[in-house]
PDB file of C-alpha atoms in Angstrom:
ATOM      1  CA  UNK A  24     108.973 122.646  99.992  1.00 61.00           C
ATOM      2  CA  UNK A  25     112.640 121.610  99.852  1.00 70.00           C
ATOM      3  CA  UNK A  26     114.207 121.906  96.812  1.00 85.00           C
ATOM      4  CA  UNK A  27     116.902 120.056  95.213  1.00 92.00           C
ATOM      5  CA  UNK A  28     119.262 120.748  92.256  1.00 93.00           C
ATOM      6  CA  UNK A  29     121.185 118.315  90.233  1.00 95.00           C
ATOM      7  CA  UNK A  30     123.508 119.329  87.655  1.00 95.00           C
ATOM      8  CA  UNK A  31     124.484 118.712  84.960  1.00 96.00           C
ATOM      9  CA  UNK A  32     121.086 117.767  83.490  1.00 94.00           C
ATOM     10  CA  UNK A  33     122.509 115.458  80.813  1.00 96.00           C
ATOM     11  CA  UNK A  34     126.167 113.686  80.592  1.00 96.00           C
ATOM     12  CA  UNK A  35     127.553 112.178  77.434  1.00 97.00           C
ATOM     13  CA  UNK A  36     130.832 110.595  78.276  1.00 97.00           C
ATOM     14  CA  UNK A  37     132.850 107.763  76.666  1.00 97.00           C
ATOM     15  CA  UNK A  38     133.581 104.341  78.695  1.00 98.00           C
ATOM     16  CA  UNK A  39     136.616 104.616  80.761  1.00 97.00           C
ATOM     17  CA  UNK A  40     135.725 108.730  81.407  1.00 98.00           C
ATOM     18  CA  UNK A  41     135.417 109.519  85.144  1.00 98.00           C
ATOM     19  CA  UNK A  42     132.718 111.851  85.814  1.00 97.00           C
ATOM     20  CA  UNK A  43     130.318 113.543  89.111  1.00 98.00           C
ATOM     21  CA  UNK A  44     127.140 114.468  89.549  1.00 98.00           C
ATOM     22  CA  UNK A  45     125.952 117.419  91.850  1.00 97.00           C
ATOM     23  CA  UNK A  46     122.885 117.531  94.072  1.00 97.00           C
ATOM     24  CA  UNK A  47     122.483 120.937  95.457  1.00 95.00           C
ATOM     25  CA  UNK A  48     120.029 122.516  98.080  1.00 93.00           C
ATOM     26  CA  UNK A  49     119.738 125.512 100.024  1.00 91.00           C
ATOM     27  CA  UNK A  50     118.118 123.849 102.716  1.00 90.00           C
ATOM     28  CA  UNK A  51     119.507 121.342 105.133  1.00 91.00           C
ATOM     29  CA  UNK A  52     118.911 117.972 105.034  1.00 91.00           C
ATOM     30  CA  UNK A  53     118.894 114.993 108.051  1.00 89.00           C
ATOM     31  CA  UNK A  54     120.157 112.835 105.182  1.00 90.00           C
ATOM     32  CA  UNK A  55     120.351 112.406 101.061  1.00 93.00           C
ATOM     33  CA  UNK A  56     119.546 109.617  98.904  1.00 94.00           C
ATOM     34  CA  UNK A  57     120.955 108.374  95.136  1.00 97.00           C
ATOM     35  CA  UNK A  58     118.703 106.246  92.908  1.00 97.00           C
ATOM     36  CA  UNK A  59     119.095 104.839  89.644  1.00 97.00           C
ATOM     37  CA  UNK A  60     116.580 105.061  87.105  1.00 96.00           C
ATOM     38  CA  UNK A  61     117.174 102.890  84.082  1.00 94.00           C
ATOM     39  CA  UNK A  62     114.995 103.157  80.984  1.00 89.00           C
ATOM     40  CA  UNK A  63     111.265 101.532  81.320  1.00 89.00           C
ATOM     41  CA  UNK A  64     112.100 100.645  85.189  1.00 93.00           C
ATOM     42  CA  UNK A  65     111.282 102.232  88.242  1.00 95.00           C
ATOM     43  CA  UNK A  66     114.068 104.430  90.245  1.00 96.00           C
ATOM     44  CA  UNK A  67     116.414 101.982  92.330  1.00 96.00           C
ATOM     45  CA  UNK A  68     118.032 102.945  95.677  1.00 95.00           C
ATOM     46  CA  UNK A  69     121.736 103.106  95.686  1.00 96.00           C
ATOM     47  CA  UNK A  70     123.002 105.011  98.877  1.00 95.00           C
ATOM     48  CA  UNK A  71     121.519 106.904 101.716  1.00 93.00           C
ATOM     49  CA  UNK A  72     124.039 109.393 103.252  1.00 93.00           C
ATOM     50  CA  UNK A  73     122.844 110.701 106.848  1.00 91.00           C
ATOM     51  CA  UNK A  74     125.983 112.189 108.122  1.00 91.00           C
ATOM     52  CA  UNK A  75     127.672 115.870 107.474  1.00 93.00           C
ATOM     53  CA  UNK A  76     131.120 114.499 105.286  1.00 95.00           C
ATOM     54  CA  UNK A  77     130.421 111.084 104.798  1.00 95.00           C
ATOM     55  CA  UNK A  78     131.928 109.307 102.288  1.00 97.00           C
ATOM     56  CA  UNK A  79     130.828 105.905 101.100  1.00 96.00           C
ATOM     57  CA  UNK A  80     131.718 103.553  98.122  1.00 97.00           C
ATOM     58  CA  UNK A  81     129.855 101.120  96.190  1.00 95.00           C
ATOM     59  CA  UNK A  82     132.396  99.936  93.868  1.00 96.00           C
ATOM     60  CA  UNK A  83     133.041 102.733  91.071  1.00 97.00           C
ATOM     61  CA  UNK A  84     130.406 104.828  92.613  1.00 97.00           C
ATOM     62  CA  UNK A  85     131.625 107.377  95.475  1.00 98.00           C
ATOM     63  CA  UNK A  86     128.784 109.108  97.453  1.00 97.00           C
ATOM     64  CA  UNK A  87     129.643 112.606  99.866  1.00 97.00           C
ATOM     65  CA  UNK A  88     127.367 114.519 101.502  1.00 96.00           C
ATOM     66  CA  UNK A  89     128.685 117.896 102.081  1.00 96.00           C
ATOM     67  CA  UNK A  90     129.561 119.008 105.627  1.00 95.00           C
ATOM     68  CA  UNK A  91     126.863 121.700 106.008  1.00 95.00           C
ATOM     69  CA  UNK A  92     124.070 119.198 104.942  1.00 93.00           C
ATOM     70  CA  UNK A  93     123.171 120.951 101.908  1.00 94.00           C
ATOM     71  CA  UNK A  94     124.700 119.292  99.054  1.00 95.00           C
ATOM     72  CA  UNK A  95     125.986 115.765  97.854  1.00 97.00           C
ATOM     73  CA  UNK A  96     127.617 114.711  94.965  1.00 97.00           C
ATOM     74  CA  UNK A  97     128.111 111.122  93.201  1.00 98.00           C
ATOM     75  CA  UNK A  98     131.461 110.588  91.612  1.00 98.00           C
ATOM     76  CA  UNK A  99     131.299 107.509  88.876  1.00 98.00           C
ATOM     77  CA  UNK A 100     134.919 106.310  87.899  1.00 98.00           C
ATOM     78  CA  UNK A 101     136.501 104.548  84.774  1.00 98.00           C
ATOM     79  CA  UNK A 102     132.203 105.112  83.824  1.00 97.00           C
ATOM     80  CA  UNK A 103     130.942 101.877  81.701  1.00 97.00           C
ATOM     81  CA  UNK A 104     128.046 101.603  79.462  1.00 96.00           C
ATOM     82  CA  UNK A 105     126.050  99.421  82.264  1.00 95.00           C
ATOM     83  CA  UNK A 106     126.531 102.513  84.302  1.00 96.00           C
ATOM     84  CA  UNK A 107     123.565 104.461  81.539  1.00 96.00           C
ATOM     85  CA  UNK A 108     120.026 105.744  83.281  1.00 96.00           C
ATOM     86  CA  UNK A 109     118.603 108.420  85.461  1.00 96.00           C
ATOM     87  CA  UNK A 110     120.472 109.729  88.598  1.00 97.00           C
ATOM     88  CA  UNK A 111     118.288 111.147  90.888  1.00 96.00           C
ATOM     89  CA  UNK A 112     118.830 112.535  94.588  1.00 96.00           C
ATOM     90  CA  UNK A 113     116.261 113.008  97.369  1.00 93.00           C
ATOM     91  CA  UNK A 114     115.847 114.100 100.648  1.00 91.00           C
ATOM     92  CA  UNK A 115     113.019 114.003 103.482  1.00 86.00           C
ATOM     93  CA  UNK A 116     110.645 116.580 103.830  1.00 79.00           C
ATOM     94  CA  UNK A 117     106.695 117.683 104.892  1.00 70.00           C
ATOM     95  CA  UNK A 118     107.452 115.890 109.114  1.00 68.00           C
ATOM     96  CA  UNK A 119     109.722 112.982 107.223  1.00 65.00           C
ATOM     97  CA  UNK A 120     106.453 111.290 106.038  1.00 73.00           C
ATOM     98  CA  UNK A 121     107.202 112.212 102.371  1.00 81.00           C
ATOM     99  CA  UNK A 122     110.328 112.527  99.787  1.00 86.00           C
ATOM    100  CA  UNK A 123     111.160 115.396  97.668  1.00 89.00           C
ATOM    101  CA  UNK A 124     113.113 114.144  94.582  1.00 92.00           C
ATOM    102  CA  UNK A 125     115.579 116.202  92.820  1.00 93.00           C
ATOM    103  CA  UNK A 126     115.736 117.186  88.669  1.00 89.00           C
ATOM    104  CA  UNK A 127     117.392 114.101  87.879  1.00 93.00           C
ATOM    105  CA  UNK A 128     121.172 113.932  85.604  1.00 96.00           C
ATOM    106  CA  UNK A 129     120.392 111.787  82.497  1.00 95.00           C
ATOM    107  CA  UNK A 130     124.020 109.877  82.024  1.00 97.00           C
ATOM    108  CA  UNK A 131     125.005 108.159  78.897  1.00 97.00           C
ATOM    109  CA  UNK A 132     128.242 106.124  78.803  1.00 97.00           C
ATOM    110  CA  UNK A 133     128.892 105.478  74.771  1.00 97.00           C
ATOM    111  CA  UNK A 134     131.215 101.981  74.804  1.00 96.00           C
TER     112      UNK A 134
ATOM    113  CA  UNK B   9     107.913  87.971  95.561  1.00 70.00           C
ATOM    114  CA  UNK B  10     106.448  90.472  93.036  1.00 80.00           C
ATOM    115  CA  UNK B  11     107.651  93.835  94.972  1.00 94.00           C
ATOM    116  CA  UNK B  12     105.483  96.600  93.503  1.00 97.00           C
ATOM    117  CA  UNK B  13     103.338  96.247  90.589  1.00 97.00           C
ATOM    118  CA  UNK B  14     100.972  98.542  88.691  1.00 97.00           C
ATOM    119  CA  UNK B  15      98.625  98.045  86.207  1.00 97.00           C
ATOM    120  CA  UNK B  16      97.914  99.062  83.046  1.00 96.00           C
ATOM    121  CA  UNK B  17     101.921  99.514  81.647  1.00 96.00           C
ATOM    122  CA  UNK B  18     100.254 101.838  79.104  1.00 96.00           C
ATOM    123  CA  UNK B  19      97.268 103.174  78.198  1.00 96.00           C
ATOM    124  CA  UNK B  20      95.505 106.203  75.737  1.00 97.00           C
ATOM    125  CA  UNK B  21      92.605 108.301  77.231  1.00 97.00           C
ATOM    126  CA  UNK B  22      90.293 110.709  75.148  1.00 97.00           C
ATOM    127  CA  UNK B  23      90.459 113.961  77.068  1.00 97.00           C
ATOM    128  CA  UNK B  24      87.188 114.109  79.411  1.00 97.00           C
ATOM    129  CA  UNK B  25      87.910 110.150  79.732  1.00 97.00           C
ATOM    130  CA  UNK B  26      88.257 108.403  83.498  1.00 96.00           C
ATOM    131  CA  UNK B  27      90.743 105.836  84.295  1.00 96.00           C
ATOM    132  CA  UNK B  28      91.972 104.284  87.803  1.00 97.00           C
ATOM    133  CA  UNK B  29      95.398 102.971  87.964  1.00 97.00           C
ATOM    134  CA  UNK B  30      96.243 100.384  90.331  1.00 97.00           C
ATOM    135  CA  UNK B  31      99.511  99.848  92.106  1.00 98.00           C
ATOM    136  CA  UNK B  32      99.939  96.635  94.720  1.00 98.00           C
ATOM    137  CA  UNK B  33     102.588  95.397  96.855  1.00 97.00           C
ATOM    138  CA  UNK B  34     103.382  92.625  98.706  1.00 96.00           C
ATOM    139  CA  UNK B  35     106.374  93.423 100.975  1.00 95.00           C
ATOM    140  CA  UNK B  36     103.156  94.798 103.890  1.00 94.00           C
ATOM    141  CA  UNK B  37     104.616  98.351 103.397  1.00 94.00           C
ATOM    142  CA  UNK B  38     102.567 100.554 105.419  1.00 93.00           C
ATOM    143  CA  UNK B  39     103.501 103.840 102.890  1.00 93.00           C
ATOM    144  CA  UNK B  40     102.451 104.126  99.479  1.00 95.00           C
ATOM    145  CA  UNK B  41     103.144 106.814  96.919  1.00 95.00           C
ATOM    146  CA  UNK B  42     101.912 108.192  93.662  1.00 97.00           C
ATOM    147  CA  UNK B  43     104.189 109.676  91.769  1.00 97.00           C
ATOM    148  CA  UNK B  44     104.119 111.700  88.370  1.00 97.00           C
ATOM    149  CA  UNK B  45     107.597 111.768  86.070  1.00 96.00           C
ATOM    150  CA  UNK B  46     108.030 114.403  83.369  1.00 93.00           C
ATOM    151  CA  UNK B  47     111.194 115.043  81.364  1.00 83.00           C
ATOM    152  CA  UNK B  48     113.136 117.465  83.434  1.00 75.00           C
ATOM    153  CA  UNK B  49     111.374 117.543  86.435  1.00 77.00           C
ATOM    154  CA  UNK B  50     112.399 114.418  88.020  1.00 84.00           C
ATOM    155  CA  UNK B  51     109.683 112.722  90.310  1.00 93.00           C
ATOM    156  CA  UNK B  52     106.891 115.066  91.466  1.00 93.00           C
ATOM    157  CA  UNK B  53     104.493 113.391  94.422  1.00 93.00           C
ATOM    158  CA  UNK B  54     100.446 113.541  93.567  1.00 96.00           C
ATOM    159  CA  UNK B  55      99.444 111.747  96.600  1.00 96.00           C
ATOM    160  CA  UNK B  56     100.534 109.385  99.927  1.00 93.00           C
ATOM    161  CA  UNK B  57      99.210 107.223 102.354  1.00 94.00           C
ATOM    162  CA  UNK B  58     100.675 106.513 106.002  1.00 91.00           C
ATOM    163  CA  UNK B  59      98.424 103.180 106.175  1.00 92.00           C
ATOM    164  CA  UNK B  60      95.249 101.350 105.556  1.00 94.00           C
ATOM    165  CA  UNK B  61      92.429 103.861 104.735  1.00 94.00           C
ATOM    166  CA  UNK B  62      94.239 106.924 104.938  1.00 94.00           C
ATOM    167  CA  UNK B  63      95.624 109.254 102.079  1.00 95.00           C
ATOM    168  CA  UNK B  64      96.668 112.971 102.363  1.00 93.00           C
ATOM    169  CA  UNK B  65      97.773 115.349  99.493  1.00 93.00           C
ATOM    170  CA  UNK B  66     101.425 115.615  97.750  1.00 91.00           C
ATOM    171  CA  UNK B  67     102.880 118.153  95.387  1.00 90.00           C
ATOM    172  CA  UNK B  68     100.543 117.815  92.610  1.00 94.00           C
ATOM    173  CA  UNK B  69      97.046 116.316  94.110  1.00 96.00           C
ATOM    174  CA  UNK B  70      94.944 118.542  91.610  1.00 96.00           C
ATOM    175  CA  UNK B  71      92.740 116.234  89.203  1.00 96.00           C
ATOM    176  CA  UNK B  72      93.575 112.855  90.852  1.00 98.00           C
ATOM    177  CA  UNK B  73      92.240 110.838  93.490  1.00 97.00           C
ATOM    178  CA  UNK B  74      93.208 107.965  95.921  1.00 97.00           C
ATOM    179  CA  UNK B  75      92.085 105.415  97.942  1.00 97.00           C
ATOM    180  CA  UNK B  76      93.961 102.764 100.275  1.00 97.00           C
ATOM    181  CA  UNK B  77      90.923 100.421 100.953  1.00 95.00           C
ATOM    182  CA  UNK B  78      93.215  97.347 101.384  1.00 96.00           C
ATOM    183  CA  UNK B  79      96.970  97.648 102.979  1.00 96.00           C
ATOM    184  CA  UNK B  80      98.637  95.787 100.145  1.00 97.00           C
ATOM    185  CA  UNK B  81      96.575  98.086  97.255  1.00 97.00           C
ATOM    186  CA  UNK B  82      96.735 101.987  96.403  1.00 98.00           C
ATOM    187  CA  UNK B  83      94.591 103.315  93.465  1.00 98.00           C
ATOM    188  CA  UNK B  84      95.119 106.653  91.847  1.00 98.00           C
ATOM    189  CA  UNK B  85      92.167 107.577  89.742  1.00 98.00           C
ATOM    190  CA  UNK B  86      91.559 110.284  87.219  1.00 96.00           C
ATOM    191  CA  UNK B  87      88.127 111.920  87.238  1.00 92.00           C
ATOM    192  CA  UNK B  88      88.365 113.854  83.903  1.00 96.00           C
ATOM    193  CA  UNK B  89      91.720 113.297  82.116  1.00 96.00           C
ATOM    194  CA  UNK B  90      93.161 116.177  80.591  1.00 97.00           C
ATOM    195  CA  UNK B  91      96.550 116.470  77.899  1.00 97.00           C
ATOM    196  CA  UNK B  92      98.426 118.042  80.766  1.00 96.00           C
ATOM    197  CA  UNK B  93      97.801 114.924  82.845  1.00 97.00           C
ATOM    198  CA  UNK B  94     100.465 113.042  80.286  1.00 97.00           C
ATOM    199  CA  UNK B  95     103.185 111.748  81.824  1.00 97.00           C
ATOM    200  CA  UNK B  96     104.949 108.931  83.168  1.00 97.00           C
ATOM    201  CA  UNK B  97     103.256 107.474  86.593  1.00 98.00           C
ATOM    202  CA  UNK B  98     105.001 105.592  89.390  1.00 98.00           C
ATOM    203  CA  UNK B  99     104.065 104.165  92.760  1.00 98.00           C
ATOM    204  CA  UNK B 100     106.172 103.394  95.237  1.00 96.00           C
ATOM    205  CA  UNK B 101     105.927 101.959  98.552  1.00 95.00           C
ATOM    206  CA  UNK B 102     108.439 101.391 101.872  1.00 92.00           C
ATOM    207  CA  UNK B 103     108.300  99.809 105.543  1.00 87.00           C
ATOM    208  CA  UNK B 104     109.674 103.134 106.812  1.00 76.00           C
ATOM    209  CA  UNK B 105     108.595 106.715 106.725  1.00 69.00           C
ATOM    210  CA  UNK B 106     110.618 109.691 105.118  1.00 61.00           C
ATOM    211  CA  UNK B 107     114.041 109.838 106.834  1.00 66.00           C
ATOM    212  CA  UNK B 108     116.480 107.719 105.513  1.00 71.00           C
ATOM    213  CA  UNK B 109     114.084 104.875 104.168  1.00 82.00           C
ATOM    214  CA  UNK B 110     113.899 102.983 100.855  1.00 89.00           C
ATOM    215  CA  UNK B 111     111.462 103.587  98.555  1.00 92.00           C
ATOM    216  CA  UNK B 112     110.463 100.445  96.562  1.00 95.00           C
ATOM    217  CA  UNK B 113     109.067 101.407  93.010  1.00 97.00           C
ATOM    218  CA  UNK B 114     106.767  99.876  90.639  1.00 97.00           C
ATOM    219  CA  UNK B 115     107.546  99.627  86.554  1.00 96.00           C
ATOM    220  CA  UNK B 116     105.765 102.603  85.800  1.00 97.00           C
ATOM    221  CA  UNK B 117     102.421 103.212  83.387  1.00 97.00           C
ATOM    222  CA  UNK B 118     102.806 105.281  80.949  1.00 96.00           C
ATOM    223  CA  UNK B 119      99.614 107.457  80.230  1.00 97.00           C
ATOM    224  CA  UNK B 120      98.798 109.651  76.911  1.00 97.00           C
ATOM    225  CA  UNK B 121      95.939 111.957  76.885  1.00 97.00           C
ATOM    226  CA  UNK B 122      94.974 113.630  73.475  1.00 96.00           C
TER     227      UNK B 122
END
């Protein structure tokens, strides 16, 4: 099983605070994922990655997956409080028919 | 439409009780997950199906079981709940497989045991 790594495990940041999140594997990965989780809801898809140094932006959010495929990290700037849940990465594994999801960063943003 | 629903949202089981939770969607997703959540452990998979009448084992099958009778329905059932069975429980379903492809999820039912 592929195994992914997220630090840190819990953020506590005021609005207006930049801040990134790290998804870390020692495996290589044909592509990452983000979701959002926010509290009582299901996890939310933000951005799928699938090439070695890609960068993409969705508004504050920046998403890079690191050239060797092993890593990606999610950079959050001027952070506001609608910006509060559960980050989690993931990544394809078991022959692509399932997803293994990483230990999740738990992000508060205090307004 | 509805997405991905589940029913119950909540429910309490006596240890030794059986429940089946039930998880439908209405996008005609051939893949459907189970998934357990527990604080610090992000999303664990129980079990999967690839389509209509098939299911095969995930991370954590051990005291559950599926069924995928109907395309648009997949039930996870517990034969004898136990305390470490607590947890958050999410199904999710998507029109792809693994690589690269959204994963629509439900709302979650949330599942004591004492």
């Amino acid at each position: 099983t592929q195994l992914l790594e997220q630090s840190p495990q819990f953020l506590s940041i005021q609005e207006g605070e930049n801040l990134t999140v790290y998804c870390n594997s020692s495996s290589v990965f044909s592509s990452l994922q983000w979701y959002r989780q926010e509290p009582g809801e299901g996890p939310v898809l933000l951005v799928t990655v699938v090439t070695g140094g890609e960068v993409k932006k969705l508004k504050r959010l920046t998403f890079q997956f690191g050239d060797a495929r092993k890593d990606s990290s999610l950079h959050i700037t001027a952070a506001q409080p609608g910006d509060t849940g559960l980050y989690l990465c993931a990544g394809p594994s078991g022959g692509y028919q399932k997803v293994t999801f990483g230990t999740g960063t738990k992000l508060q943003v205090i307004p | 439409n509805a997405g991905v629903t589940q029913t119950p949202k909540f429910r309490v089981l006596k240890t030794g009780q059986s429940m089946t939770l039930l998880c439908a969607q209405d996008m005609n997703h051939e893949y459907m997950y189970w998934y357990r959540q527990d604080p610090g452990m992000g999303l664990r998979l129980i079990h999967y199906s690839v389509g209509e009448g098939t299911t095969a084992k995930g991370e954590v099958p051990d005291g559950y079981n599926v069924s995928r009778l109907k395309k648009q329905n997949f039930l996870l059932g517990l034969e004898s709940a136990a305390p470490s069975q607590t947890s958050v429980y999410f199904c999710a379903s998507s029109y792809l497989l693994g690589d690269g492809s959204e994963q629509y999820f439900g709302p979650g039912t949330r599942l004591t045991v004492t």
